[in-house]
Coordinates of C-alpha atoms in Angstrom, one line a residue:
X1 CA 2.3 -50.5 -30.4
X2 CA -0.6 -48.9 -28.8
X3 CA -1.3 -49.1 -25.3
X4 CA -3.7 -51.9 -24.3
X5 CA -5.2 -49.2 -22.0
X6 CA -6.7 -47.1 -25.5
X7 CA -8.8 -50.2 -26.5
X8 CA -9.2 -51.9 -30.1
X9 CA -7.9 -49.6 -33.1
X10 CA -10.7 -48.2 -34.9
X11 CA -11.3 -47.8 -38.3
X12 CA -11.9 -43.5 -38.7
X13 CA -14.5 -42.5 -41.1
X14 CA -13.3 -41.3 -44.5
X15 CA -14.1 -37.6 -44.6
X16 CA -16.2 -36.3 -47.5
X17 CA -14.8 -36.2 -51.0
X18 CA -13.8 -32.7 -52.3
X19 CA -16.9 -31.8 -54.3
X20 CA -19.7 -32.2 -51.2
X21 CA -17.0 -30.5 -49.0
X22 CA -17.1 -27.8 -51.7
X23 CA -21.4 -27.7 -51.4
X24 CA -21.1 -28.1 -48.1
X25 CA -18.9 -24.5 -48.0
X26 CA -20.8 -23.0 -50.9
X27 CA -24.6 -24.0 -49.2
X28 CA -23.5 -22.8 -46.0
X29 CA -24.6 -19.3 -44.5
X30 CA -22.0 -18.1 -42.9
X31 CA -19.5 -15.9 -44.8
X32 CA -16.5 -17.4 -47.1
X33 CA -14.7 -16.4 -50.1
X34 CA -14.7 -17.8 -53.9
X35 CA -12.8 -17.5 -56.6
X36 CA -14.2 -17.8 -60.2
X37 CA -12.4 -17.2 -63.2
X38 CA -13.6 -14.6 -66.0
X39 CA -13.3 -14.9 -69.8
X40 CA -11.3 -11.0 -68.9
X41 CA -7.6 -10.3 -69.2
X42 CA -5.3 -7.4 -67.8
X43 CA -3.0 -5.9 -70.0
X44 CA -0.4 -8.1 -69.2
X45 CA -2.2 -11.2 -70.4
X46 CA -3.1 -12.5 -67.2
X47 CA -6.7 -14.1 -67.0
X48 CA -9.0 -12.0 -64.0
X49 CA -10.3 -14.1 -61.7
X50 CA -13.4 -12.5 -59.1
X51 CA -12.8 -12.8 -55.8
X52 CA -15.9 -12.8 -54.0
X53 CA -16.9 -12.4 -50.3
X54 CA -20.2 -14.1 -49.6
X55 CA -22.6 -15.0 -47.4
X56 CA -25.2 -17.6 -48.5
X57 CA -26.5 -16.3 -51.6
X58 CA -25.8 -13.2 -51.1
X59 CA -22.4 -11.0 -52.4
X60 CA -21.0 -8.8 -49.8
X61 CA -18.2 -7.4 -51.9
X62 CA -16.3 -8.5 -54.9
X63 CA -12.4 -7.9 -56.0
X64 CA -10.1 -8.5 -59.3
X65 CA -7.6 -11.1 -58.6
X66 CA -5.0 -13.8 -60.4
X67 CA -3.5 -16.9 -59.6
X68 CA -0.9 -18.5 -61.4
X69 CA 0.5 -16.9 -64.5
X70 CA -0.5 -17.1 -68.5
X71 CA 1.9 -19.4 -69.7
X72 CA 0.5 -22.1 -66.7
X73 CA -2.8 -21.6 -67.1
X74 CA -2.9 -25.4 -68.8
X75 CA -0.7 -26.8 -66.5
X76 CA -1.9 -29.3 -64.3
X77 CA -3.5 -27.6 -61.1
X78 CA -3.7 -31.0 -59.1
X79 CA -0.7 -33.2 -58.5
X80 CA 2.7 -31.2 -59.8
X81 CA 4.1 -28.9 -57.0
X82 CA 6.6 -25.7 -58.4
X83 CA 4.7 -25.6 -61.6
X84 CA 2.7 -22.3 -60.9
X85 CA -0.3 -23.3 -62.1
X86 CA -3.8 -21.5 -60.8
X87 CA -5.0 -22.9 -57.8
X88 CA -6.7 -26.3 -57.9
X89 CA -10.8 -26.0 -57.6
X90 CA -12.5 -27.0 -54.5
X91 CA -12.8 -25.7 -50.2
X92 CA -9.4 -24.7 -48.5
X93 CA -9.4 -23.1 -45.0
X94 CA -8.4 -19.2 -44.5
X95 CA -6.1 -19.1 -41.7
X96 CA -5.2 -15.8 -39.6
X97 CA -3.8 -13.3 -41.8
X98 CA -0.3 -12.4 -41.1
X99 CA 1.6 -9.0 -41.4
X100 CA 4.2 -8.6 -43.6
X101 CA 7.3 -6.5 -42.8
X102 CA 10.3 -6.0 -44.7
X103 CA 12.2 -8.7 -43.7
X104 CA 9.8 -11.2 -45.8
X105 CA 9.7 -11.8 -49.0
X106 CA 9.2 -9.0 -51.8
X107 CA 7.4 -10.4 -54.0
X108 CA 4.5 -11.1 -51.4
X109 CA 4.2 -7.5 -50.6
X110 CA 4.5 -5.8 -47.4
X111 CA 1.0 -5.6 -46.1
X112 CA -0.9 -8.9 -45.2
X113 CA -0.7 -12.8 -46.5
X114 CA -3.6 -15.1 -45.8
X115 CA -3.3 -18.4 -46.1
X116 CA -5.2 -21.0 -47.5
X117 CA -5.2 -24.8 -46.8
X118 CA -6.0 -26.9 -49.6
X119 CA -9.2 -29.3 -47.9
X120 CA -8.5 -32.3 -50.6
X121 CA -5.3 -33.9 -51.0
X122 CA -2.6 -32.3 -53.4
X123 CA 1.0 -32.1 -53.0
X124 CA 1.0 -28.3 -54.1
X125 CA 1.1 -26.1 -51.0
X126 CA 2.0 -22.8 -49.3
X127 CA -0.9 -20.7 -51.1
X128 CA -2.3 -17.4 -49.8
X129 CA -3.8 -14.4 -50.7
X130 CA -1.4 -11.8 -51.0
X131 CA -0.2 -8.5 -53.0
X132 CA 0.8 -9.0 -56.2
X133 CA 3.8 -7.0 -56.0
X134 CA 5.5 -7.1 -59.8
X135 CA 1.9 -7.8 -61.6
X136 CA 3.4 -10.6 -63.0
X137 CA 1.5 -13.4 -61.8
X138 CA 1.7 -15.8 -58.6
X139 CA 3.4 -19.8 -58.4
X140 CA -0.3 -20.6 -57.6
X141 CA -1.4 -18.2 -54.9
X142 CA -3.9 -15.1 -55.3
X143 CA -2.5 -12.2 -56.5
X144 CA -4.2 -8.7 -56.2
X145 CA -3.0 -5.4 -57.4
X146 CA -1.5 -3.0 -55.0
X147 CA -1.3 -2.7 -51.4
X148 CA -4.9 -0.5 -50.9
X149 CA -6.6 -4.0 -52.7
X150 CA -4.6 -6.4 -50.5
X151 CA -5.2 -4.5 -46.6
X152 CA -9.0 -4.0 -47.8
X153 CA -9.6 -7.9 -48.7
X154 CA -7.5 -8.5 -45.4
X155 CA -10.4 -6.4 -43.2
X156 CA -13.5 -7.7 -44.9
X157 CA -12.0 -11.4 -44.8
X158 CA -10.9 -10.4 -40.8
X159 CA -14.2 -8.2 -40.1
X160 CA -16.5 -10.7 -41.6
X161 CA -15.2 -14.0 -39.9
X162 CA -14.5 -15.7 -43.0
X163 CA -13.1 -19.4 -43.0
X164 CA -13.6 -21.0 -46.0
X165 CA -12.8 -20.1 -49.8
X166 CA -13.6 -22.5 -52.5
X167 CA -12.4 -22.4 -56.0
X168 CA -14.0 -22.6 -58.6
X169 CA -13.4 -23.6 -62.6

């Protein structure tokens, strides 16, 4: 029960479906990242994905990438948590990137993890951008090869004040 003292309950507006969050993020001029997948593969069979740091039009710098693994690639990206599918499309939040040490786990490297916050509803979770330490694919997160890739998308994201990355295909 709410005290009387707060007034009537009111009715909060609903906020914007995914896709005009997602032109919202991509029209906007201040710097974020995407991700776009390319027709490419790696040796390993894993579809490249560009990860791209922008600002407005304009391409600041641009990075190989994966999420998810070749035999999920079908799965679906929305609604089924543990299924390592690709990341769903549409805007998530970049959070504070974190150092690693060697008390965390292996597989995320030992150099930096970034989140990202899904900005839609979906009961996957927990994704980052983060080393991809065996080059064999992420549960859903982005993967990049080797530790030089990871702490150099880690400044540019940092050193460029990115807070938004949207998804895309």
């Amino acid at each position: 029960m709410l005290p009387f003292f707060l007034g009537e309950p009111q009715e909060l507006p609903d906020p914007p479906p995914p896709s005009e969050l997602a032109k919202r993020v991509a029209e906007a001029e201040e710097p974020r990242l995407e991700l776009t997948p390319t027709s490419a593969r790696n040796r390993r069979g894993h579809r490249l994905w560009d990860l791209e740091l922008r600002q407005g039009e304009r391409l600041l710098r641009r990075w190989p990438s994966v999420t998810g693994r070749p035999s999920t690639e079908q799965l679906d990206r929305f609604g089924r948590p543990g299924n390592h599918a690709p990341l769903p499309p549409g805007p998530y939040r970049i959070g504070a990137p974190i150092r690693l040490n060697n008390t965390d786990l292996w597989e995320i490297g030992r150099s930096w993890f970034i989140p990202v916050d899904p900005l839609f509803n979906t009961p996957r979770g927990h994704f980052g951008i983060h080393e991809d330490v065996s080059l064999d694919g992420t549960a859903g997160c982005i993967g990049l090869a080797g530790r030089r890739l990871t702490e150099e998308v880690t400044h540019w994201v940092h050193s460029a004040g990115a807070r938004y990355l949207l998804v895309k295909g």
